[in-house]
Amino acid sequence: MNFTIELVKAGELTPDQQVGLDALNQECFGDVPAQEIAENFIAEPFAYLFAMIGQQVISRVALFKREVVFTNQKIVLGGIGGVCVTTIHRHHGVASSMLKRAILVLKAEQCDVACLNVDLGKKVYPIYEKLGFTLMPRNISFENVRGEIIHEPGTMFIPLASPQKYESIMNSTETFHYGRGYW
């Protein structure tokens, strides 16, 4: 299958890309309650990756970046969120290609590590393991829109610019806190 991958800054989406993004969000995440999205998924991406066949959006990935402090060290955290491929284009390598490109973009942004969240019930995380992500054996935390600290399982990390910071995160017994908003 021939497709292209486009990197688009978050504020520069075309109307067609926004329509494609909205359709993919509904197809892939329509089962997530709107209240949960409004309260927890409040982090703003700096960019999106879109897989395109002609003018049709067939996949999307949101990219995030923030600085956090963990065990008294500053960490530039890259985030990959909302990995989604249209149903009819799944199992053709689109998601793997998108994730490989996402990792390259976050490396270029000089992120120390990157992470993404998986729904452990959907059993799709082996695709991430094949790319080098490792499931954290403990919950992470983040702050929601109401200022509440939420703890969640299912976060996977990959080292980028700092294997040492990655090892520190993965081997610590402390809760890794994302900051404001889940992705």
GROMACS .gro file of C-alpha atoms in nm:
model
  183
    1MET     CA    1   0.000   0.000   0.000
    2ASN     CA    2   0.138   0.341  -0.096
    3PHE     CA    3   0.090   0.622   0.152
    4THR     CA    4   0.277   0.933   0.253
    5ILE     CA    5   0.341   1.067   0.602
    6GLU     CA    6   0.306   1.439   0.664
    7LEU     CA    7   0.423   1.631   0.972
    8VAL     CA    8   0.194   1.924   1.049
    9LYS     CA    9   0.232   2.176   1.331
   10ALA     CA   10  -0.073   2.172   1.559
   11GLY     CA   11  -0.193   2.521   1.462
   12GLU     CA   12  -0.149   2.465   1.089
   13LEU     CA   13  -0.397   2.187   1.007
   14THR     CA   14  -0.582   2.226   0.680
   15PRO     CA   15  -0.962   2.192   0.684
   16ASP     CA   16  -0.927   1.847   0.521
   17GLN     CA   17  -0.677   1.735   0.786
   18GLN     CA   18  -0.908   1.858   1.063
   19VAL     CA   19  -1.200   1.663   0.912
   20GLY     CA   20  -0.978   1.354   0.885
   21LEU     CA   21  -0.858   1.400   1.243
   22ASP     CA   22  -1.215   1.430   1.371
   23ALA     CA   23  -1.325   1.120   1.176
   24LEU     CA   24  -1.032   0.915   1.306
   25ASN     CA   25  -1.096   1.030   1.662
   26GLN     CA   26  -1.454   0.910   1.632
   27GLU     CA   27  -1.359   0.579   1.470
   28CYS     CA   28  -1.075   0.491   1.708
   29PHE     CA   29  -1.175   0.662   2.031
   30GLY     CA   30  -1.552   0.689   2.005
   31ASP     CA   31  -1.584   0.443   2.294
   32VAL     CA   32  -1.408   0.683   2.535
   33PRO     CA   33  -1.662   0.892   2.726
   34ALA     CA   34  -1.660   1.261   2.625
   35GLN     CA   35  -1.629   1.365   2.990
   36GLU     CA   36  -1.311   1.157   3.030
   37ILE     CA   37  -1.161   1.320   2.722
   38ALA     CA   38  -1.253   1.671   2.839
   39GLU     CA   39  -1.112   1.615   3.188
   40ASN     CA   40  -0.799   1.410   3.122
   41PHE     CA   41  -0.676   1.450   2.764
   42ILE     CA   42  -0.602   1.821   2.793
   43ALA     CA   43  -0.235   1.826   2.692
   44GLU     CA   44  -0.187   2.013   2.365
   45PRO     CA   45   0.022   1.847   2.093
   46PHE     CA   46   0.291   2.050   1.919
   47ALA     CA   47   0.236   1.857   1.594
   48TYR     CA   48   0.056   1.573   1.422
   49LEU     CA   49   0.166   1.307   1.181
   50PHE     CA   50  -0.086   1.211   0.916
   51ALA     CA   51  -0.067   0.911   0.684
   52MET     CA   52  -0.230   1.000   0.356
   53ILE     CA   53  -0.344   0.818   0.047
   54GLY     CA   54  -0.395   1.103  -0.193
   55GLN     CA   55  -0.606   1.353   0.003
   56GLN     CA   56  -0.753   1.087   0.236
   57VAL     CA   57  -0.628   1.079   0.596
   58ILE     CA   58  -0.585   0.712   0.694
   59SER     CA   59  -0.387   0.751   1.016
   60ARG     CA   60  -0.289   1.007   1.274
   61VAL     CA   61  -0.050   1.043   1.567
   62ALA     CA   62  -0.030   1.342   1.802
   63LEU     CA   63   0.315   1.452   1.925
   64PHE     CA   64   0.381   1.614   2.261
   65LYS     CA   65   0.682   1.759   2.442
   66ARG     CA   66   0.726   1.890   2.795
   67GLU     CA   67   0.985   1.923   3.066
   68VAL     CA   68   0.927   1.736   3.391
   69VAL     CA   69   1.136   1.684   3.702
   70PHE     CA   70   1.181   1.326   3.820
   71THR     CA   71   1.416   1.220   4.101
   72ASN     CA   72   1.559   1.574   4.103
   73GLN     CA   73   1.658   1.569   3.736
   74LYS     CA   74   1.507   1.759   3.447
   75ILE     CA   75   1.370   1.532   3.176
   76VAL     CA   76   1.255   1.639   2.832
   77LEU     CA   77   0.959   1.408   2.782
   78GLY     CA   78   0.828   1.331   2.437
   79GLY     CA   79   0.479   1.195   2.404
   80ILE     CA   80   0.302   0.996   2.137
   81GLY     CA   81  -0.075   1.005   2.162
   82GLY     CA   82  -0.383   0.897   1.977
   83VAL     CA   83  -0.223   0.641   1.747
   84CYS     CA   84  -0.505   0.557   1.509
   85VAL     CA   85  -0.541   0.389   1.170
   86THR     CA   86  -0.869   0.353   0.982
   87THR     CA   87  -1.009   0.003   1.012
   88ILE     CA   88  -0.970  -0.082   0.644
   89HIS     CA   89  -0.601   0.020   0.642
   90ARG     CA   90  -0.489  -0.173   0.948
   91HIS     CA   91  -0.237  -0.459   0.931
   92HIS     CA   92  -0.048  -0.301   0.640
   93GLY     CA   93   0.239  -0.143   0.837
   94VAL     CA   94   0.085   0.204   0.862
   95ALA     CA   95   0.102   0.227   1.241
   96SER     CA   96   0.460   0.098   1.251
   97SER     CA   97   0.566   0.354   0.990
   98MET     CA   98   0.389   0.631   1.179
   99LEU     CA   99   0.551   0.533   1.509
  100LYS     CA  100   0.898   0.511   1.356
  101ARG     CA  101   0.854   0.861   1.216
  102ALA     CA  102   0.717   0.987   1.550
  103ILE     CA  103   1.028   0.855   1.726
  104LEU     CA  104   1.251   1.036   1.474
  105VAL     CA  105   1.063   1.363   1.522
  106LEU     CA  106   1.089   1.339   1.902
  107LYS     CA  107   1.462   1.259   1.874
  108ALA     CA  108   1.503   1.570   1.656
  109GLU     CA  109   1.320   1.765   1.929
  110GLN     CA  110   1.594   1.640   2.166
  111CYS     CA  111   1.356   1.453   2.396
  112ASP     CA  112   1.536   1.242   2.654
  113VAL     CA  113   1.269   0.971   2.647
  114ALA     CA  114   0.934   0.920   2.481
  115CYS     CA  115   0.623   0.757   2.618
  116LEU     CA  116   0.280   0.653   2.511
  117ASN     CA  117  -0.022   0.510   2.685
  118VAL     CA  118  -0.188   0.185   2.589
  119ASP     CA  119  -0.521   0.031   2.675
  120LEU     CA  120  -0.399  -0.296   2.825
  121GLY     CA  121  -0.736  -0.456   2.751
  122LYS     CA  122  -0.700  -0.409   2.374
  123LYS     CA  123  -0.376  -0.612   2.352
  124VAL     CA  124  -0.218  -0.393   2.082
  125TYR     CA  125   0.092  -0.306   2.279
  126PRO     CA  126   0.314  -0.575   2.115
  127ILE     CA  127   0.344  -0.342   1.813
  128TYR     CA  128   0.507  -0.088   2.044
  129GLU     CA  129   0.736  -0.349   2.198
  130LYS     CA  130   0.865  -0.439   1.850
  131LEU     CA  131   0.973  -0.076   1.810
  132GLY     CA  132   1.162  -0.070   2.140
  133PHE     CA  133   0.902   0.056   2.388
  134THR     CA  134   0.889  -0.112   2.730
  135LEU     CA  135   0.583  -0.128   2.952
  136MET     CA  136   0.644   0.042   3.285
  137PRO     CA  137   0.571  -0.202   3.568
  138ARG     CA  138   0.397   0.065   3.776
  139ASN     CA  139   0.140   0.341   3.731
  140ILE     CA  140   0.222   0.691   3.614
  141SER     CA  141   0.032   0.997   3.733
  142PHE     CA  142  -0.095   1.315   3.574
  143GLU     CA  143  -0.308   1.613   3.673
  144ASN     CA  144  -0.653   1.647   3.519
  145VAL     CA  145  -0.846   1.964   3.438
  146ARG     CA  146  -0.981   1.984   3.796
  147GLY     CA  147  -0.633   1.960   3.949
  148GLU     CA  148  -0.683   1.600   4.064
  149ILE     CA  149  -0.390   1.361   4.044
  150ILE     CA  150  -0.489   1.051   3.845
  151HIS     CA  151  -0.289   0.727   3.848
  152GLU     CA  152  -0.293   0.506   3.537
  153PRO     CA  153  -0.132   0.180   3.424
  154GLY     CA  154  -0.026   0.105   3.069
  155THR     CA  155   0.252   0.353   2.997
  156MET     CA  156   0.535   0.249   2.770
  157PHE     CA  157   0.871   0.426   2.746
  158ILE     CA  158   1.157   0.428   2.495
  159PRO     CA  159   1.499   0.593   2.537
  160LEU     CA  160   1.584   0.871   2.292
  161ALA     CA  161   1.856   1.127   2.376
  162SER     CA  162   1.928   0.991   2.725
  163PRO     CA  163   1.943   0.618   2.794
  164GLN     CA  164   2.054   0.707   3.149
  165LYS     CA  165   1.735   0.903   3.220
  166TYR     CA  166   1.531   0.621   3.068
  167GLU     CA  167   1.697   0.371   3.305
  168SER     CA  168   1.637   0.605   3.598
  169ILE     CA  169   1.265   0.627   3.514
  170MET     CA  170   1.220   0.255   3.456
  171ASN     CA  171   1.422   0.137   3.757
  172SER     CA  172   1.287   0.381   4.014
  173THR     CA  173   1.010   0.291   4.256
  174GLU     CA  174   0.872   0.648   4.249
  175THR     CA  175   0.562   0.737   4.052
  176PHE     CA  176   0.648   0.911   3.726
  177HIS     CA  177   0.434   1.226   3.703
  178TYR     CA  178   0.357   1.362   3.355
  179GLY     CA  179   0.232   1.698   3.469
  180ARG     CA  180  -0.092   1.851   3.346
  181GLY     CA  181  -0.288   1.634   3.104
  182TYR     CA  182  -0.271   1.280   2.974
  183TRP     CA  183  -0.185   1.194   2.617
   0.00000   0.00000   0.00000
